[in-house]
Coordinates of C-alpha atoms and ligand atoms in Angstrom, one line a residue:
X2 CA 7.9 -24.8 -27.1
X3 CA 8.8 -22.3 -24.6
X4 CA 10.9 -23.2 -21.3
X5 CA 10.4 -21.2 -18.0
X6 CA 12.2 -22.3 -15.2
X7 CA 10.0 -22.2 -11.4
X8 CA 13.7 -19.8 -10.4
X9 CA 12.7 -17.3 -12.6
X10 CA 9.1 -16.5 -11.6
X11 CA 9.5 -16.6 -7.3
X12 CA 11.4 -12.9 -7.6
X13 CA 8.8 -11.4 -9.6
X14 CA 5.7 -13.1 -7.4
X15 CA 8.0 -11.7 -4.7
X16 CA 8.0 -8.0 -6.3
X17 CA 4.5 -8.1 -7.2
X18 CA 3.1 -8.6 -3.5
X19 CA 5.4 -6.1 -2.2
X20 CA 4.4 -3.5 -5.6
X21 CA 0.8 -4.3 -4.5
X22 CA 0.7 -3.0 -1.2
X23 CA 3.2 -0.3 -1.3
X24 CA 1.8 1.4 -4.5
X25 CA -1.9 2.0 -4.8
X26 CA -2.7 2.0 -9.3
X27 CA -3.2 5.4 -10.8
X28 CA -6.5 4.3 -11.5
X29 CA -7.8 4.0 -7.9
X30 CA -6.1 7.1 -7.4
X31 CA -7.5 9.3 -10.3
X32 CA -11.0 7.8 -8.7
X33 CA -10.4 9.1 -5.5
X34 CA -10.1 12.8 -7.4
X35 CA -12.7 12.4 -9.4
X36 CA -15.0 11.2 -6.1
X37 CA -14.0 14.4 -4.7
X38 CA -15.7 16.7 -7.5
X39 CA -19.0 14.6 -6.7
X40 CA -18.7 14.1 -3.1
X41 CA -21.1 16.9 -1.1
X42 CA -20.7 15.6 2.3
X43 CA -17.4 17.8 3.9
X44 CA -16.5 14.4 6.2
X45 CA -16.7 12.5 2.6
X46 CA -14.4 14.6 1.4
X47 CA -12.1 14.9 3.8
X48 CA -11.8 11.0 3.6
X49 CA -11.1 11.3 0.1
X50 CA -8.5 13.2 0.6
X51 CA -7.0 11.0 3.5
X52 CA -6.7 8.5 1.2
X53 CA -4.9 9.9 -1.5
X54 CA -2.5 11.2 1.4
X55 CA -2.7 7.5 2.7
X56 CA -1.7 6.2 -0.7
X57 CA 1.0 9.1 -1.6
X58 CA 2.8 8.5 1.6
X59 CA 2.6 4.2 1.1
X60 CA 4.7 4.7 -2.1
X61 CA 6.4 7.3 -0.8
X62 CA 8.2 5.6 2.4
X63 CA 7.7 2.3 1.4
X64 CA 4.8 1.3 3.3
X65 CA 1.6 -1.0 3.0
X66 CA -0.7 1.2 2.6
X67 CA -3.5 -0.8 5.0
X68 CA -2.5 -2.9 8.2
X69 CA -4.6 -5.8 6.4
X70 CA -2.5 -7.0 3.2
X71 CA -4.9 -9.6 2.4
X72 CA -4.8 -12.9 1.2
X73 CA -2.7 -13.4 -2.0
X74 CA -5.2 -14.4 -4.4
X75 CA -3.3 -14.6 -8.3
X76 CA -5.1 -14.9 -11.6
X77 CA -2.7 -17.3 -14.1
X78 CA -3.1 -17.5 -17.3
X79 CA -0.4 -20.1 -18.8
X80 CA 0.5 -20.5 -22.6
X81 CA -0.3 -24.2 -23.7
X82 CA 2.8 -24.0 -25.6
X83 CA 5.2 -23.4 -22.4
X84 CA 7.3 -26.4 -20.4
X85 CA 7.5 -25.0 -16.9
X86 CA 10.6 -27.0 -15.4
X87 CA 12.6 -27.1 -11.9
X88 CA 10.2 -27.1 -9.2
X89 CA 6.1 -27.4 -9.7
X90 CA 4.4 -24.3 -10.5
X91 CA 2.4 -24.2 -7.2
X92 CA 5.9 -24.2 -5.6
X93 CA 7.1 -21.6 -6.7
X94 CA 4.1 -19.5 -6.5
X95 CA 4.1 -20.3 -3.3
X96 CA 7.6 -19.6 -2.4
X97 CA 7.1 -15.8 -4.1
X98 CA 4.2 -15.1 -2.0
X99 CA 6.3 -16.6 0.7
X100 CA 9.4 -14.1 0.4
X101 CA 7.5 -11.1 -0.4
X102 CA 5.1 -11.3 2.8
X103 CA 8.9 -11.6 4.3
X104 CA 10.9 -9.1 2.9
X105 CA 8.0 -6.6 2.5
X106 CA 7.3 -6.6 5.8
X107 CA 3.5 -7.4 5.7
X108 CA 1.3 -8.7 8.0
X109 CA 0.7 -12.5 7.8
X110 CA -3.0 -12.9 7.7
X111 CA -3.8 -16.8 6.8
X112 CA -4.8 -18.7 9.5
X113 CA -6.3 -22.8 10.2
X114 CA -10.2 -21.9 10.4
X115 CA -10.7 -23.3 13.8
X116 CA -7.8 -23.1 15.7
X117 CA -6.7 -19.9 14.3
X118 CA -3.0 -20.7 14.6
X119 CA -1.3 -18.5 11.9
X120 CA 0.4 -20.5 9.0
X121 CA 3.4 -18.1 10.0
X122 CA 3.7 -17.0 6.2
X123 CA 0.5 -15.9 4.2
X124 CA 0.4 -19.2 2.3
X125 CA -1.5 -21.1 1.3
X126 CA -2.3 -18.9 -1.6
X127 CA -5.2 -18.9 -3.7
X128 CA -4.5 -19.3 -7.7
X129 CA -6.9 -19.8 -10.7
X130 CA -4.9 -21.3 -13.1
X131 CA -6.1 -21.1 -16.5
X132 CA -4.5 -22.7 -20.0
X133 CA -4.7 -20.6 -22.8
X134 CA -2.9 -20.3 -26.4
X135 CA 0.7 -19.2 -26.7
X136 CA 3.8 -19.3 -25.2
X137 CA 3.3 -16.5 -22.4
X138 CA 3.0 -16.7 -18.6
X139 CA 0.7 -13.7 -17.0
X140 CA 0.3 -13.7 -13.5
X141 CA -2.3 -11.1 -11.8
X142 CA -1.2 -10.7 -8.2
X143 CA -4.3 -9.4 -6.5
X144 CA -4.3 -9.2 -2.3
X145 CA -7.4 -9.1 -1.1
X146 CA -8.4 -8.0 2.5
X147 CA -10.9 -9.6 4.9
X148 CA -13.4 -7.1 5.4
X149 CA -14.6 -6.6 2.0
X150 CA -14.1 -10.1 1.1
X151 CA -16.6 -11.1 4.4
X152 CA -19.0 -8.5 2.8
X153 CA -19.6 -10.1 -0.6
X154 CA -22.4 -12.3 -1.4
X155 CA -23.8 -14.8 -4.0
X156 CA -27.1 -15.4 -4.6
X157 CA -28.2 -18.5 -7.0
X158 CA -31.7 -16.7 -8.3
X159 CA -34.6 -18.2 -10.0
X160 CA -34.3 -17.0 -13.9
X161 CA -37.3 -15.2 -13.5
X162 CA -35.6 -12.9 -11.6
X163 CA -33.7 -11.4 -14.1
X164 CA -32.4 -7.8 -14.4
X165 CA -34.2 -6.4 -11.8
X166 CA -33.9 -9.0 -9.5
X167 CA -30.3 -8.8 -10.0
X168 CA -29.7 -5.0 -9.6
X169 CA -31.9 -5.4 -6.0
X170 CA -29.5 -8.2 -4.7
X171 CA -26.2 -6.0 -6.0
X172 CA -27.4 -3.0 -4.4
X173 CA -28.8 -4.6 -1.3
X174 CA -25.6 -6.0 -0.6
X175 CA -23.5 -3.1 -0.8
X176 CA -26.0 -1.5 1.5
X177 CA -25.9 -3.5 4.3
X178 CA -22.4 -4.0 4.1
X179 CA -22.1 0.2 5.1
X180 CA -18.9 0.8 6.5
X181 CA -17.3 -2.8 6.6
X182 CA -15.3 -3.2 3.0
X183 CA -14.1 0.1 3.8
X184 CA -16.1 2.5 0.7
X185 CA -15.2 4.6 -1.0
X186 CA -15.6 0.6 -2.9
X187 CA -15.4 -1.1 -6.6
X188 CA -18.2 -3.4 -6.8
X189 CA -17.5 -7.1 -8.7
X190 CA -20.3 -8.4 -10.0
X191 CA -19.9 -11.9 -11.9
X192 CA -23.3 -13.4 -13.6
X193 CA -24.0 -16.7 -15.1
X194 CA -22.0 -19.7 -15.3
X195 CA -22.9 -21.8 -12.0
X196 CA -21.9 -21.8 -8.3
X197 CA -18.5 -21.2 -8.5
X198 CA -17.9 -19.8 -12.0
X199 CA -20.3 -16.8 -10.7
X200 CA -18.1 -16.1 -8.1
X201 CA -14.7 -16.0 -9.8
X202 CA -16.1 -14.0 -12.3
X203 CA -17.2 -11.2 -10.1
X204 CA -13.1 -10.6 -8.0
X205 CA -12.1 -12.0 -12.0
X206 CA -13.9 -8.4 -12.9
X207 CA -11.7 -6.3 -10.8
X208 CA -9.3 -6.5 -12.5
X209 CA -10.0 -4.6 -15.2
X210 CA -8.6 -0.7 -14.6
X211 CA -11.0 1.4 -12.7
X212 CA -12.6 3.8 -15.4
X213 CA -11.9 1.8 -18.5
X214 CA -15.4 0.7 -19.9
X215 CA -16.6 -2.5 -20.3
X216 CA -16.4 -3.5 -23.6
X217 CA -19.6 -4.7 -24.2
X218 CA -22.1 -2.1 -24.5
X219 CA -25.0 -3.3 -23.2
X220 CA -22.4 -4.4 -19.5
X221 CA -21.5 -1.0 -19.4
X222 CA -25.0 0.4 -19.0
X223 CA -25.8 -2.0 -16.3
X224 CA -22.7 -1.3 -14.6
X225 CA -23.5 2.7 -15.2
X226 CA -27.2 2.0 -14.0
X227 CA -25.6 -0.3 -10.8
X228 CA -23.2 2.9 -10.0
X229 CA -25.9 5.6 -9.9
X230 CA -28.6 3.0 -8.1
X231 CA -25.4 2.6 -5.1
X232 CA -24.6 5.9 -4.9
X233 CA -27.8 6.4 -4.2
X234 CA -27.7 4.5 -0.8
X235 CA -26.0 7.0 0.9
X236 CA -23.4 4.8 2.8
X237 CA -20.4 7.3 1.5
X238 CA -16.7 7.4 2.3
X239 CA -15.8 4.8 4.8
X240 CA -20.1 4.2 5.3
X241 CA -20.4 7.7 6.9
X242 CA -22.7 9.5 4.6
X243 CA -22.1 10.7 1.3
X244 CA -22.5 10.3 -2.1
X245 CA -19.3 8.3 -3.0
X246 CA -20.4 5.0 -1.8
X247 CA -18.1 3.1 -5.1
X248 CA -15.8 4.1 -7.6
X249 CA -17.2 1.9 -9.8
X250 CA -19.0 -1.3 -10.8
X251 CA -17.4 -4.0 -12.8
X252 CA -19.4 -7.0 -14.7
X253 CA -18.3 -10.3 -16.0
X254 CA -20.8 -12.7 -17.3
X255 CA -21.2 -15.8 -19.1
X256 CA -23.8 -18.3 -20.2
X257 CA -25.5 -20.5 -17.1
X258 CA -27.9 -23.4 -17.0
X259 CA -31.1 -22.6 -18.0
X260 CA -32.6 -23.4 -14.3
X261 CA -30.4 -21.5 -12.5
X262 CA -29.2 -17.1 -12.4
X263 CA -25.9 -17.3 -10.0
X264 CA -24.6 -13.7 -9.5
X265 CA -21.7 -13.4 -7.3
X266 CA -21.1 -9.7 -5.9
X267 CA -17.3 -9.3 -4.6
X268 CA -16.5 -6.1 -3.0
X269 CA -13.2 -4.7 -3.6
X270 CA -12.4 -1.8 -0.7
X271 CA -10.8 1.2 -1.8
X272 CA -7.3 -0.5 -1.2
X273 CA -7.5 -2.1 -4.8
X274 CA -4.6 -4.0 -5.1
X275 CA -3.8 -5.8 -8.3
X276 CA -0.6 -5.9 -10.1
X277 CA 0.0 -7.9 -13.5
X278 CA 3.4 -9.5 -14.7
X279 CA 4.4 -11.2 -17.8
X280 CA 7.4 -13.7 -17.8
Ligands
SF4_15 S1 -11.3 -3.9 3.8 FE1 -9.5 -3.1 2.6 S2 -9.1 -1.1 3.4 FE2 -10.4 -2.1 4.9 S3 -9.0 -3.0 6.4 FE3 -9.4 -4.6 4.9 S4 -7.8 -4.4 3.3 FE4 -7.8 -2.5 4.5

């Protein structure tokens, strides 16, 4: 059995957050180029470039590269065969999220629901833990701002509904959401399972690098189809007319109960912030 002490994973939680918000991933990046071969609209493009600018000059100086740096929302995937000792796990998660709101300089954005007194530190944090095989310890540290989050949607369809039903709720979403989760966007879409399942999978299918294909066939289509069907909508770079409406369209799905069709659709903005450690 592995050992992993709760010292040794606050500094890279605390890395991670910071890496997350300075450095936008070559593969949101390379995105934004691409958009700009397809983008017609001169303001679209113009945007584009703006936000590879944006994005050069966050790494560059050391910067967050959006006033909102999100909620810290991490994906954990833990190795049956490791013994986390010291503090508990949450803890130390916690206290990484803690120190690299801190040090990094980012804006605190958790706050009580009512009273909207700021917890003073970006925690609570939000972690799905899961236990799988091995001895490893992957942590996905993924911030995720409030205005695409407030735009994304799940729908708990009759089965009847299928395909079609789905691709008009997906594509309906995004287009009343125009300008709000900030587009050029990367639509999450997460299918089956039940309530909440549905909705994990769709931010859970983020994470997977922008422009790497799904790897079942028949997702990718549907995602492909979804991608042409948004672009269609005309909402463009930051919802003011184009053709670049989202970089992409990501699908998870599993099995659900034979009454029910939940599909979650999370939006993901163009500030896609995920960054993966191993300890
Ligand atoms: S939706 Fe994204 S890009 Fe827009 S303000 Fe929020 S974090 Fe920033």
């Amino acid at each position: 059995m592995r050992v992993i002490s709760t010292k040794d994973i606050i500094a890279p939680i605390r890395e991670a957050v910071i890496e997350a918000n300075y450095e936008l991933g070559e593969d949101v990046i390379r995105a934004f180029q691409s958009g700009l071969e397809q983008e017609e609209s001169p303001v679209g493009k113009e945007i584009l470039n703006r936000l590879i600018e944006n994005a050069r000059v966050a790494a560059e100086e050391r910067i967050p590269m959006c006033q909102d740096t999100g909620i810290a929302v991490l994906f954990v995937e833990l190795g049956q065969g490791v013994n986390i000792v010291g503090n508990d796990l949450n803890r130390a998660l916690e206290e990484g999220v803690r120190q690299g709101y801190e040090e990094g300089f980012l804006r605190k954005s958790v706050c009580h629901p009512f009273t909207r007194k700021n917890t003073g530190d970006n925690t609570p944090v939000i972690t799905h833990l899961a236990l799988v095989p091995g001895e490893g310890l992957k942590i996905w540290v993924v911030p995720k701002g409030g205005g695409s989050e407030n735009m994304s949607r799940l729908f708990m369809l009759p089965p009847s509904a299928g395909w079609a039903g789905i691709k008009e709720r997906v594509v309906q979403t995004v287009e009343e959401a125009g300008p709000n989760p900030c587009p050029p966007t990367i639509v999450g879409v997460g299918i089956g399972g039940n309530f909440e399942r549905s909705a994990i999978l769709a931010k859970k299918s983020l994470l997977r690098p922008l422009g790497s294909p799904n790897p079942d066939p028949e997702l990718a289509k549907m995602e492909q189809e979804l991608l042409e069907e948004i672009n269609k909508t005309g909402v463009g770079p930051q919802g003011l007319g184009g053709r670049v409406t989202s970089l992409g369209v990501h699908i998870l799905m599993m099995p659900c109960h034979i009454a029910s069709l939940p599909v979650a659709i999370n939006i993901q903005c163009h500030a896609s912030r995920h960054v993966k450690i191993e300890i």
